[in-house]
PDB file of C-alpha atoms in Angstrom:
ATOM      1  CA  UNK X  28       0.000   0.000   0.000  1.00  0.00           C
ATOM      2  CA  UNK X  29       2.965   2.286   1.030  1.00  0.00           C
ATOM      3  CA  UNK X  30       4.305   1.284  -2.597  1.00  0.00           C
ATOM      4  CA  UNK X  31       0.835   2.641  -4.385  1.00  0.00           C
ATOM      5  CA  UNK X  32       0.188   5.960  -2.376  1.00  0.00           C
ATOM      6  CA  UNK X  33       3.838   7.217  -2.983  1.00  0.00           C
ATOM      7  CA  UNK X  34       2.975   6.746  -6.746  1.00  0.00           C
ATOM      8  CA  UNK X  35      -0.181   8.450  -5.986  1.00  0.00           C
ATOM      9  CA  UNK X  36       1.823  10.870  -3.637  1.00  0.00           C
ATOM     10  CA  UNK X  37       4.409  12.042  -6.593  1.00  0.00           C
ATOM     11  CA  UNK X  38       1.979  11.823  -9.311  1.00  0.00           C
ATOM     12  CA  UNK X  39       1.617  15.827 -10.032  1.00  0.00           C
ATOM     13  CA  UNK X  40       4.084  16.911  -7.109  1.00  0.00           C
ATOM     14  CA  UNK X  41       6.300  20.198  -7.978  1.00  0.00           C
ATOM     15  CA  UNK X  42       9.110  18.628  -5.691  1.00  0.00           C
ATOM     16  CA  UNK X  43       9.053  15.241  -7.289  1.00  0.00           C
ATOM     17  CA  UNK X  44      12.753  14.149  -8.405  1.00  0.00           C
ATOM     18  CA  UNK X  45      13.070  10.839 -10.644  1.00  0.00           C
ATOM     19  CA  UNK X  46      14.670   8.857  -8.136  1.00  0.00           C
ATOM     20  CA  UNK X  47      11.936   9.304  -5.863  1.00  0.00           C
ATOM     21  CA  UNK X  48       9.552   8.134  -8.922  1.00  0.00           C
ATOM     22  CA  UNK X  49      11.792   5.289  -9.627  1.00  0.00           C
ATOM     23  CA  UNK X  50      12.067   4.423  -5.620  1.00  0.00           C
ATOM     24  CA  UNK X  51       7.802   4.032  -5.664  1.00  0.00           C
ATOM     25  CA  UNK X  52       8.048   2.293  -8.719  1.00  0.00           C
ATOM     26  CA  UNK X  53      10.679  -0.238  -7.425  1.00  0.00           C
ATOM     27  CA  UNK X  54       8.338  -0.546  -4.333  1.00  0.00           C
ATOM     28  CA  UNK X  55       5.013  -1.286  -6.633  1.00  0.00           C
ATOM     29  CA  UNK X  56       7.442  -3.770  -8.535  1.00  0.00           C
ATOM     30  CA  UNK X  57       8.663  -5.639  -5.383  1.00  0.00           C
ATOM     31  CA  UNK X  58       5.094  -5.347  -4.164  1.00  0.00           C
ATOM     32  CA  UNK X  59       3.562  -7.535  -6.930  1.00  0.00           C
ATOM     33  CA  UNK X  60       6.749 -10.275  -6.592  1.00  0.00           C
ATOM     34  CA  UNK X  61       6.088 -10.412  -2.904  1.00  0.00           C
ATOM     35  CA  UNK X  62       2.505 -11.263  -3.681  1.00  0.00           C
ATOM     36  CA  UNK X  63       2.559 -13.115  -7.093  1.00  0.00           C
ATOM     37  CA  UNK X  64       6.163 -14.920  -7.827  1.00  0.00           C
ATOM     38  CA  UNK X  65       7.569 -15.957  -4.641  1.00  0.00           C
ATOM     39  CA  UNK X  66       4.058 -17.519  -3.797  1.00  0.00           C
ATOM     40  CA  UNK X  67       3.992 -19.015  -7.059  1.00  0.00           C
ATOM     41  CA  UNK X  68       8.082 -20.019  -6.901  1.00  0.00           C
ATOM     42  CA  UNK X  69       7.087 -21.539  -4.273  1.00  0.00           C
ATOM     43  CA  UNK X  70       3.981 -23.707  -5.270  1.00  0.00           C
ATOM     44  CA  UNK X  71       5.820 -24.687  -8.078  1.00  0.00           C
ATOM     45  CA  UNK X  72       9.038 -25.985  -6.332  1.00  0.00           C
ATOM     46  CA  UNK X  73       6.563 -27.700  -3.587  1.00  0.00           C
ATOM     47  CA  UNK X  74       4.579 -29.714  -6.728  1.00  0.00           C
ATOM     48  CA  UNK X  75       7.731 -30.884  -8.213  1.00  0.00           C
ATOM     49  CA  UNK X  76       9.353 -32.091  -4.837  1.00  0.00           C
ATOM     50  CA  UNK X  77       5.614 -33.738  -4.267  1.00  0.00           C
ATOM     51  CA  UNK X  78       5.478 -35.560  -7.295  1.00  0.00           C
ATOM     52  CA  UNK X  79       9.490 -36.881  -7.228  1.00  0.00           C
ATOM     53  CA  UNK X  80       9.112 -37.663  -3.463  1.00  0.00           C
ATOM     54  CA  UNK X  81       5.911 -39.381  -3.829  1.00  0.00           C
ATOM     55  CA  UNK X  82       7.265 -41.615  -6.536  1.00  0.00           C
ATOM     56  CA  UNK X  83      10.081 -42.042  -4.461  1.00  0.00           C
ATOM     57  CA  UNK X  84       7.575 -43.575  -1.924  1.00  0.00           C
ATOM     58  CA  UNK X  85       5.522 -45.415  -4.821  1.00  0.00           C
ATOM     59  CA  UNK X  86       9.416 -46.764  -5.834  1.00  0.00           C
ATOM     60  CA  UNK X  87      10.282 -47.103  -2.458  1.00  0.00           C
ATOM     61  CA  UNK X  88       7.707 -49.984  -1.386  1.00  0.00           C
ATOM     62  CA  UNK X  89       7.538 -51.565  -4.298  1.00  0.00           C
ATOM     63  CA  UNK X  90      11.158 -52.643  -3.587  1.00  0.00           C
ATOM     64  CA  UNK X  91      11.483 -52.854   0.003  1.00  0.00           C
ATOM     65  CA  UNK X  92       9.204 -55.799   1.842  1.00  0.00           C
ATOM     66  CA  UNK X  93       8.659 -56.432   5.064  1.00  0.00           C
ATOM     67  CA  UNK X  94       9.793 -59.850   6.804  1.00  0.00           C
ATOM     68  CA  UNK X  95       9.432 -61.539  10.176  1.00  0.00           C
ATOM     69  CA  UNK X  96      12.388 -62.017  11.559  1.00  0.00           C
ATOM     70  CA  UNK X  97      12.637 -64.859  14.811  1.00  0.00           C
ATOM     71  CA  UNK X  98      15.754 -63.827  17.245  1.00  0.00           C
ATOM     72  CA  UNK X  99      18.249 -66.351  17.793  1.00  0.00           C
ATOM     73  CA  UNK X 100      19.925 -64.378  20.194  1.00  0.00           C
ATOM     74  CA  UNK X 101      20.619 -61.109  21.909  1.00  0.00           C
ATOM     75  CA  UNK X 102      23.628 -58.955  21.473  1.00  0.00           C
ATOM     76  CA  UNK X 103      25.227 -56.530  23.683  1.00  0.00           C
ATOM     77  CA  UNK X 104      22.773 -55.009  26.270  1.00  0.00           C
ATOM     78  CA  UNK X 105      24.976 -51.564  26.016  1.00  0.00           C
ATOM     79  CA  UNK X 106      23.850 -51.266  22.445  1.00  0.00           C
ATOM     80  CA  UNK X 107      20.278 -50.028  22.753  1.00  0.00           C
ATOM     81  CA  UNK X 108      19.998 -47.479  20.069  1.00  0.00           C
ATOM     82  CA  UNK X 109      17.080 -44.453  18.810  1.00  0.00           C
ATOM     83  CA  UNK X 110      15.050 -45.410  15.648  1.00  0.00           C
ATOM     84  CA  UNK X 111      16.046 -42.241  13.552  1.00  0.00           C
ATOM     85  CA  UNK X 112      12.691 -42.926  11.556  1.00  0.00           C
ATOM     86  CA  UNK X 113      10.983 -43.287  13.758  1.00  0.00           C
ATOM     87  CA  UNK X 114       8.020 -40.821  14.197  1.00  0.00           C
ATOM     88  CA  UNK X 115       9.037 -39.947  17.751  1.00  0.00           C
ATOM     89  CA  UNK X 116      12.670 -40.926  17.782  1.00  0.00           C
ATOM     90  CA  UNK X 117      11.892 -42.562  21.064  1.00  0.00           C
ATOM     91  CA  UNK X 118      11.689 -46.230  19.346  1.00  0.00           C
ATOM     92  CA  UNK X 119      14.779 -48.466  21.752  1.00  0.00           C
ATOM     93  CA  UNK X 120      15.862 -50.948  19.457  1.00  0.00           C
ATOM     94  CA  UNK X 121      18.416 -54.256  20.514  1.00  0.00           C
ATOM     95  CA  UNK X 122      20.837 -55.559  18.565  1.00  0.00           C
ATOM     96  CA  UNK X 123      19.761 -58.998  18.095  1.00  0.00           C
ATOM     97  CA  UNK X 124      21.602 -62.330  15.881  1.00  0.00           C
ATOM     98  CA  UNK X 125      18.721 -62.990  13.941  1.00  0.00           C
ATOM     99  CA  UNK X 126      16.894 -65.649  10.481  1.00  0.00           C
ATOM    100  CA  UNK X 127      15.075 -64.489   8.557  1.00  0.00           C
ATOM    101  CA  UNK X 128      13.739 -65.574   4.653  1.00  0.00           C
ATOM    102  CA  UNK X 129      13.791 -63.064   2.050  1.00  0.00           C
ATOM    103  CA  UNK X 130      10.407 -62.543  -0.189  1.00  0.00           C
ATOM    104  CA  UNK X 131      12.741 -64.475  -2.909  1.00  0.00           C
ATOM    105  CA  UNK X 132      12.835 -67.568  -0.496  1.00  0.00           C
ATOM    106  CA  UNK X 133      16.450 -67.338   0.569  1.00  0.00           C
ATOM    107  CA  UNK X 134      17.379 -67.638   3.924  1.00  0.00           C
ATOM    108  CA  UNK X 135      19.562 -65.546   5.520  1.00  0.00           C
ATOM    109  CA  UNK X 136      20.887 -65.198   9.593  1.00  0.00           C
ATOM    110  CA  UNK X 137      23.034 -62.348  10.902  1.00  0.00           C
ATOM    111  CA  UNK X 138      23.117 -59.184  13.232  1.00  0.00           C
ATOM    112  CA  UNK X 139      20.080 -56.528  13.123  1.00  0.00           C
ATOM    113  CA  UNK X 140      18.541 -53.951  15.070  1.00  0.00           C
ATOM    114  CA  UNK X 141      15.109 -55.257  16.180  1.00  0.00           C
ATOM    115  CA  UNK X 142      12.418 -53.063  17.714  1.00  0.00           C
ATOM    116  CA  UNK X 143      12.219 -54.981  21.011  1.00  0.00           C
ATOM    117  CA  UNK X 144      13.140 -53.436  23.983  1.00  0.00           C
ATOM    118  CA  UNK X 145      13.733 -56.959  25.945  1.00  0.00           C
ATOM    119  CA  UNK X 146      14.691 -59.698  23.230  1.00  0.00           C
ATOM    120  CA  UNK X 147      14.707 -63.437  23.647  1.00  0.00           C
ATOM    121  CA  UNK X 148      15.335 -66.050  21.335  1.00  0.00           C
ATOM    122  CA  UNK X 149      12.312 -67.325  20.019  1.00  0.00           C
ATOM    123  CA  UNK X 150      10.561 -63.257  19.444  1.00  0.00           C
ATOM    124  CA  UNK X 151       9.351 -62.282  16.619  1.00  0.00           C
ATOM    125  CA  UNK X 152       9.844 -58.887  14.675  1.00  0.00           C
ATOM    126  CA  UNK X 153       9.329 -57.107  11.661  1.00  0.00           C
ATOM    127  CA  UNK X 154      12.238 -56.344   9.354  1.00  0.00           C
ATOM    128  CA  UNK X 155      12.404 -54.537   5.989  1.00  0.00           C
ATOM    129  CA  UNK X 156      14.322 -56.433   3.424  1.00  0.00           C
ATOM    130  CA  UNK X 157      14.549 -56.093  -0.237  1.00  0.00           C
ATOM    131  CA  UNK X 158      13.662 -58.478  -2.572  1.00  0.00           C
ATOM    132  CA  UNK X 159      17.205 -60.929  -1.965  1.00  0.00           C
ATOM    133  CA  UNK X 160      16.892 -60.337   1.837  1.00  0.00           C
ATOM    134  CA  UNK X 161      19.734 -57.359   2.186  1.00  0.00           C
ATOM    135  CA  UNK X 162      18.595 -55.002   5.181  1.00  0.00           C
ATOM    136  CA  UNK X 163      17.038 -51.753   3.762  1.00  0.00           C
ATOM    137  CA  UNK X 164      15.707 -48.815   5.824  1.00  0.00           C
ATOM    138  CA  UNK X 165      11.644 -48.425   6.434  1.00  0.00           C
ATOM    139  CA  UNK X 166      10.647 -47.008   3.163  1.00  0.00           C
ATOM    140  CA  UNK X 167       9.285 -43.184   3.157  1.00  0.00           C
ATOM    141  CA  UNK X 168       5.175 -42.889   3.874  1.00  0.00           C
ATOM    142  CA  UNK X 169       3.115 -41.014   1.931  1.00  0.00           C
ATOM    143  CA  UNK X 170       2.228 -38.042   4.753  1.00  0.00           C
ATOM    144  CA  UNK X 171       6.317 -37.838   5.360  1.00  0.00           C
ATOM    145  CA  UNK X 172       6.974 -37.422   1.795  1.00  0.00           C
ATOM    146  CA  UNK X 173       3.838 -34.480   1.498  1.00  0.00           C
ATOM    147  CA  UNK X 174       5.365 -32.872   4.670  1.00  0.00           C
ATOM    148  CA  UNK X 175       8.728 -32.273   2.593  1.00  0.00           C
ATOM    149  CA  UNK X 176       7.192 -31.074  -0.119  1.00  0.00           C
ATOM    150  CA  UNK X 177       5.638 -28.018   2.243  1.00  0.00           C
ATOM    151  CA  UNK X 178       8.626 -27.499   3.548  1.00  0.00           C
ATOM    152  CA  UNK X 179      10.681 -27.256   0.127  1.00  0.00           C
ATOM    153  CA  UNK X 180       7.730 -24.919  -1.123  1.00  0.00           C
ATOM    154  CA  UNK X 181       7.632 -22.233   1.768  1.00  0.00           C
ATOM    155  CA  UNK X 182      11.584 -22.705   2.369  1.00  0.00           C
ATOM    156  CA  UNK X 183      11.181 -21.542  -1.741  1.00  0.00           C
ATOM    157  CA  UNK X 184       8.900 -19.284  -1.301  1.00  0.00           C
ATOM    158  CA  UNK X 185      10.301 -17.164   1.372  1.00  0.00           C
ATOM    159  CA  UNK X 186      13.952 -17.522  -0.124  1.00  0.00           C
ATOM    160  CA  UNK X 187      12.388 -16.037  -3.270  1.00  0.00           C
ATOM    161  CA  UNK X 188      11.007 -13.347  -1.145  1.00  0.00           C
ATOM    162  CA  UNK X 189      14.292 -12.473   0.600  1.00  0.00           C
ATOM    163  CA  UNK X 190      16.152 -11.956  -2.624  1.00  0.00           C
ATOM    164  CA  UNK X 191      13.179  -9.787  -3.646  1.00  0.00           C
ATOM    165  CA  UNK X 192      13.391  -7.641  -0.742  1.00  0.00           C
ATOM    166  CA  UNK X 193      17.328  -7.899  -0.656  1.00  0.00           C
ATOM    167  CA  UNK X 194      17.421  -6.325  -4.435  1.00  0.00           C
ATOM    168  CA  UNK X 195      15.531  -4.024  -3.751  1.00  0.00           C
ATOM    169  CA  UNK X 196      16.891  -2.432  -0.944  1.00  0.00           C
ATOM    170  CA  UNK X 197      20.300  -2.761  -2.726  1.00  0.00           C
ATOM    171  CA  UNK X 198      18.819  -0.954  -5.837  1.00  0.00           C
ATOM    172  CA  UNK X 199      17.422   2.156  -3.109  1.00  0.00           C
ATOM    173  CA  UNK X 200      20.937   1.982  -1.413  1.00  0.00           C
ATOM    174  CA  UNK X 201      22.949   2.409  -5.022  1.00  0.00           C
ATOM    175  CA  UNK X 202      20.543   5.191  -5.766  1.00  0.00           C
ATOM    176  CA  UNK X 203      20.258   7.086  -2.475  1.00  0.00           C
ATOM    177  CA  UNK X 204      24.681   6.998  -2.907  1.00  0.00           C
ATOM    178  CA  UNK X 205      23.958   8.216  -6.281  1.00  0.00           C
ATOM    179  CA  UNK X 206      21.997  11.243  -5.197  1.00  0.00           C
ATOM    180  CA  UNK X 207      24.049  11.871  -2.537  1.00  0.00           C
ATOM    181  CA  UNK X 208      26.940  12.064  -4.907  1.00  0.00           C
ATOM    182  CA  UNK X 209      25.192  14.454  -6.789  1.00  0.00           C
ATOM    183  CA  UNK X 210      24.412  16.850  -3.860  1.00  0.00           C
ATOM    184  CA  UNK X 211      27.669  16.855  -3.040  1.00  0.00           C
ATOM    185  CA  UNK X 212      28.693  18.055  -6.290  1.00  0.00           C
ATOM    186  CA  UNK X 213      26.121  20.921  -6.374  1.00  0.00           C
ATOM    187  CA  UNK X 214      27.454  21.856  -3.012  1.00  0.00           C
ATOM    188  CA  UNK X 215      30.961  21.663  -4.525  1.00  0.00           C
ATOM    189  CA  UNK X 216      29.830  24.390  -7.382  1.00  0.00           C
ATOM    190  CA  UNK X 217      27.829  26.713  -5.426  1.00  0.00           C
ATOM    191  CA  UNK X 218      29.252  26.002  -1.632  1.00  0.00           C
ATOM    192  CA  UNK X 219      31.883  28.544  -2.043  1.00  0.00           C
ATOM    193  CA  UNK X 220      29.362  31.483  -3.037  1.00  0.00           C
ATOM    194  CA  UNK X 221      26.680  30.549  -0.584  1.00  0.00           C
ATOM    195  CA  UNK X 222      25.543  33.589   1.717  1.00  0.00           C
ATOM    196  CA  UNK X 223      27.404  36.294   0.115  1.00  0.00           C
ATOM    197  CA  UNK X 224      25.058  37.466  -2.205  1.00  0.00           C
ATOM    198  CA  UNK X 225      23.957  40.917  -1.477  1.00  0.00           C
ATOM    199  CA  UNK X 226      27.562  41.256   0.574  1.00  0.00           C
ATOM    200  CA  UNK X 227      29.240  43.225  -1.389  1.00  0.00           C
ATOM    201  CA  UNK X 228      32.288  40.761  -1.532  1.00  0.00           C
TER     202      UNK X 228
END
Protein backbone atom coordinates (compact mmCIF):
# COMPACT_ATOMS: atom_id res chain seq x y z
CA UNK A 1 0.00 0.00 0.00
CA UNK A 2 2.97 2.29 1.03
CA UNK A 3 4.30 1.28 -2.60
CA UNK A 4 0.83 2.64 -4.39
CA UNK A 5 0.19 5.96 -2.38
CA UNK A 6 3.84 7.22 -2.98
CA UNK A 7 2.97 6.75 -6.75
CA UNK A 8 -0.18 8.45 -5.99
CA UNK A 9 1.82 10.87 -3.64
CA UNK A 10 4.41 12.04 -6.59
CA UNK A 11 1.98 11.82 -9.31
CA UNK A 12 1.62 15.83 -10.03
CA UNK A 13 4.08 16.91 -7.11
CA UNK A 14 6.30 20.20 -7.98
CA UNK A 15 9.11 18.63 -5.69
CA UNK A 16 9.05 15.24 -7.29
CA UNK A 17 12.75 14.15 -8.40
CA UNK A 18 13.07 10.84 -10.64
CA UNK A 19 14.67 8.86 -8.14
CA UNK A 20 11.94 9.30 -5.86
CA UNK A 21 9.55 8.13 -8.92
CA UNK A 22 11.79 5.29 -9.63
CA UNK A 23 12.07 4.42 -5.62
CA UNK A 24 7.80 4.03 -5.66
CA UNK A 25 8.05 2.29 -8.72
CA UNK A 26 10.68 -0.24 -7.42
CA UNK A 27 8.34 -0.55 -4.33
CA UNK A 28 5.01 -1.29 -6.63
CA UNK A 29 7.44 -3.77 -8.53
CA UNK A 30 8.66 -5.64 -5.38
CA UNK A 31 5.09 -5.35 -4.16
CA UNK A 32 3.56 -7.53 -6.93
CA UNK A 33 6.75 -10.27 -6.59
CA UNK A 34 6.09 -10.41 -2.90
CA UNK A 35 2.51 -11.26 -3.68
CA UNK A 36 2.56 -13.12 -7.09
CA UNK A 37 6.16 -14.92 -7.83
CA UNK A 38 7.57 -15.96 -4.64
CA UNK A 39 4.06 -17.52 -3.80
CA UNK A 40 3.99 -19.02 -7.06
CA UNK A 41 8.08 -20.02 -6.90
CA UNK A 42 7.09 -21.54 -4.27
CA UNK A 43 3.98 -23.71 -5.27
CA UNK A 44 5.82 -24.69 -8.08
CA UNK A 45 9.04 -25.98 -6.33
CA UNK A 46 6.56 -27.70 -3.59
CA UNK A 47 4.58 -29.71 -6.73
CA UNK A 48 7.73 -30.88 -8.21
CA UNK A 49 9.35 -32.09 -4.84
CA UNK A 50 5.61 -33.74 -4.27
CA UNK A 51 5.48 -35.56 -7.30
CA UNK A 52 9.49 -36.88 -7.23
CA UNK A 53 9.11 -37.66 -3.46
CA UNK A 54 5.91 -39.38 -3.83
CA UNK A 55 7.26 -41.62 -6.54
CA UNK A 56 10.08 -42.04 -4.46
CA UNK A 57 7.57 -43.58 -1.92
CA UNK A 58 5.52 -45.41 -4.82
CA UNK A 59 9.42 -46.76 -5.83
CA UNK A 60 10.28 -47.10 -2.46
CA UNK A 61 7.71 -49.98 -1.39
CA UNK A 62 7.54 -51.57 -4.30
CA UNK A 63 11.16 -52.64 -3.59
CA UNK A 64 11.48 -52.85 0.00
CA UNK A 65 9.20 -55.80 1.84
CA UNK A 66 8.66 -56.43 5.06
CA UNK A 67 9.79 -59.85 6.80
CA UNK A 68 9.43 -61.54 10.18
CA UNK A 69 12.39 -62.02 11.56
CA UNK A 70 12.64 -64.86 14.81
CA UNK A 71 15.75 -63.83 17.24
CA UNK A 72 18.25 -66.35 17.79
CA UNK A 73 19.92 -64.38 20.19
CA UNK A 74 20.62 -61.11 21.91
CA UNK A 75 23.63 -58.95 21.47
CA UNK A 76 25.23 -56.53 23.68
CA UNK A 77 22.77 -55.01 26.27
CA UNK A 78 24.98 -51.56 26.02
CA UNK A 79 23.85 -51.27 22.44
CA UNK A 80 20.28 -50.03 22.75
CA UNK A 81 20.00 -47.48 20.07
CA UNK A 82 17.08 -44.45 18.81
CA UNK A 83 15.05 -45.41 15.65
CA UNK A 84 16.05 -42.24 13.55
CA UNK A 85 12.69 -42.93 11.56
CA UNK A 86 10.98 -43.29 13.76
CA UNK A 87 8.02 -40.82 14.20
CA UNK A 88 9.04 -39.95 17.75
CA UNK A 89 12.67 -40.93 17.78
CA UNK A 90 11.89 -42.56 21.06
CA UNK A 91 11.69 -46.23 19.35
CA UNK A 92 14.78 -48.47 21.75
CA UNK A 93 15.86 -50.95 19.46
CA UNK A 94 18.42 -54.26 20.51
CA UNK A 95 20.84 -55.56 18.57
CA UNK A 96 19.76 -59.00 18.09
CA UNK A 97 21.60 -62.33 15.88
CA UNK A 98 18.72 -62.99 13.94
CA UNK A 99 16.89 -65.65 10.48
CA UNK A 100 15.07 -64.49 8.56
CA UNK A 101 13.74 -65.57 4.65
CA UNK A 102 13.79 -63.06 2.05
CA UNK A 103 10.41 -62.54 -0.19
CA UNK A 104 12.74 -64.48 -2.91
CA UNK A 105 12.84 -67.57 -0.50
CA UNK A 106 16.45 -67.34 0.57
CA UNK A 107 17.38 -67.64 3.92
CA UNK A 108 19.56 -65.55 5.52
CA UNK A 109 20.89 -65.20 9.59
CA UNK A 110 23.03 -62.35 10.90
CA UNK A 111 23.12 -59.18 13.23
CA UNK A 112 20.08 -56.53 13.12
CA UNK A 113 18.54 -53.95 15.07
CA UNK A 114 15.11 -55.26 16.18
CA UNK A 115 12.42 -53.06 17.71
CA UNK A 116 12.22 -54.98 21.01
CA UNK A 117 13.14 -53.44 23.98
CA UNK A 118 13.73 -56.96 25.94
CA UNK A 119 14.69 -59.70 23.23
CA UNK A 120 14.71 -63.44 23.65
CA UNK A 121 15.34 -66.05 21.34
CA UNK A 122 12.31 -67.33 20.02
CA UNK A 123 10.56 -63.26 19.44
CA UNK A 124 9.35 -62.28 16.62
CA UNK A 125 9.84 -58.89 14.68
CA UNK A 126 9.33 -57.11 11.66
CA UNK A 127 12.24 -56.34 9.35
CA UNK A 128 12.40 -54.54 5.99
CA UNK A 129 14.32 -56.43 3.42
CA UNK A 130 14.55 -56.09 -0.24
CA UNK A 131 13.66 -58.48 -2.57
CA UNK A 132 17.20 -60.93 -1.97
CA UNK A 133 16.89 -60.34 1.84
CA UNK A 134 19.73 -57.36 2.19
CA UNK A 135 18.59 -55.00 5.18
CA UNK A 136 17.04 -51.75 3.76
CA UNK A 137 15.71 -48.81 5.82
CA UNK A 138 11.64 -48.42 6.43
CA UNK A 139 10.65 -47.01 3.16
CA UNK A 140 9.28 -43.18 3.16
CA UNK A 141 5.18 -42.89 3.87
CA UNK A 142 3.12 -41.01 1.93
CA UNK A 143 2.23 -38.04 4.75
CA UNK A 144 6.32 -37.84 5.36
CA UNK A 145 6.97 -37.42 1.80
CA UNK A 146 3.84 -34.48 1.50
CA UNK A 147 5.36 -32.87 4.67
CA UNK A 148 8.73 -32.27 2.59
CA UNK A 149 7.19 -31.07 -0.12
CA UNK A 150 5.64 -28.02 2.24
CA UNK A 151 8.63 -27.50 3.55
CA UNK A 152 10.68 -27.26 0.13
CA UNK A 153 7.73 -24.92 -1.12
CA UNK A 154 7.63 -22.23 1.77
CA UNK A 155 11.58 -22.71 2.37
CA UNK A 156 11.18 -21.54 -1.74
CA UNK A 157 8.90 -19.28 -1.30
CA UNK A 158 10.30 -17.16 1.37
CA UNK A 159 13.95 -17.52 -0.12
CA UNK A 160 12.39 -16.04 -3.27
CA UNK A 161 11.01 -13.35 -1.15
CA UNK A 162 14.29 -12.47 0.60
CA UNK A 163 16.15 -11.96 -2.62
CA UNK A 164 13.18 -9.79 -3.65
CA UNK A 165 13.39 -7.64 -0.74
CA UNK A 166 17.33 -7.90 -0.66
CA UNK A 167 17.42 -6.32 -4.43
CA UNK A 168 15.53 -4.02 -3.75
CA UNK A 169 16.89 -2.43 -0.94
CA UNK A 170 20.30 -2.76 -2.73
CA UNK A 171 18.82 -0.95 -5.84
CA UNK A 172 17.42 2.16 -3.11
CA UNK A 173 20.94 1.98 -1.41
CA UNK A 174 22.95 2.41 -5.02
CA UNK A 175 20.54 5.19 -5.77
CA UNK A 176 20.26 7.09 -2.48
CA UNK A 177 24.68 7.00 -2.91
CA UNK A 178 23.96 8.22 -6.28
CA UNK A 179 22.00 11.24 -5.20
CA UNK A 180 24.05 11.87 -2.54
CA UNK A 181 26.94 12.06 -4.91
CA UNK A 182 25.19 14.45 -6.79
CA UNK A 183 24.41 16.85 -3.86
CA UNK A 184 27.67 16.86 -3.04
CA UNK A 185 28.69 18.05 -6.29
CA UNK A 186 26.12 20.92 -6.37
CA UNK A 187 27.45 21.86 -3.01
CA UNK A 188 30.96 21.66 -4.52
CA UNK A 189 29.83 24.39 -7.38
CA UNK A 190 27.83 26.71 -5.43
CA UNK A 191 29.25 26.00 -1.63
CA UNK A 192 31.88 28.54 -2.04
CA UNK A 193 29.36 31.48 -3.04
CA UNK A 194 26.68 30.55 -0.58
CA UNK A 195 25.54 33.59 1.72
CA UNK A 196 27.40 36.29 0.12
CA UNK A 197 25.06 37.47 -2.21
CA UNK A 198 23.96 40.92 -1.48
CA UNK A 199 27.56 41.26 0.57
CA UNK A 200 29.24 43.22 -1.39
CA UNK A 201 32.29 40.76 -1.53
Amino acid sequence: MRAISGLWRWRHNPLRRGTDLAEAWLALVALVLLLVAAPLAGVLVGGVARDALQQSVRDQHRHRHPVTATVVRALDRSALETDPESITGRGARSRVVADWRAPDGSSHHGPVLAGLKAPRPGDHFTLWTDTHGGIVARPLDSATATTHAVLAGFGTAMLAAGLVEGGRRLIVWRMVRRRYARWDQAWDRTGPDWGRTGTGS
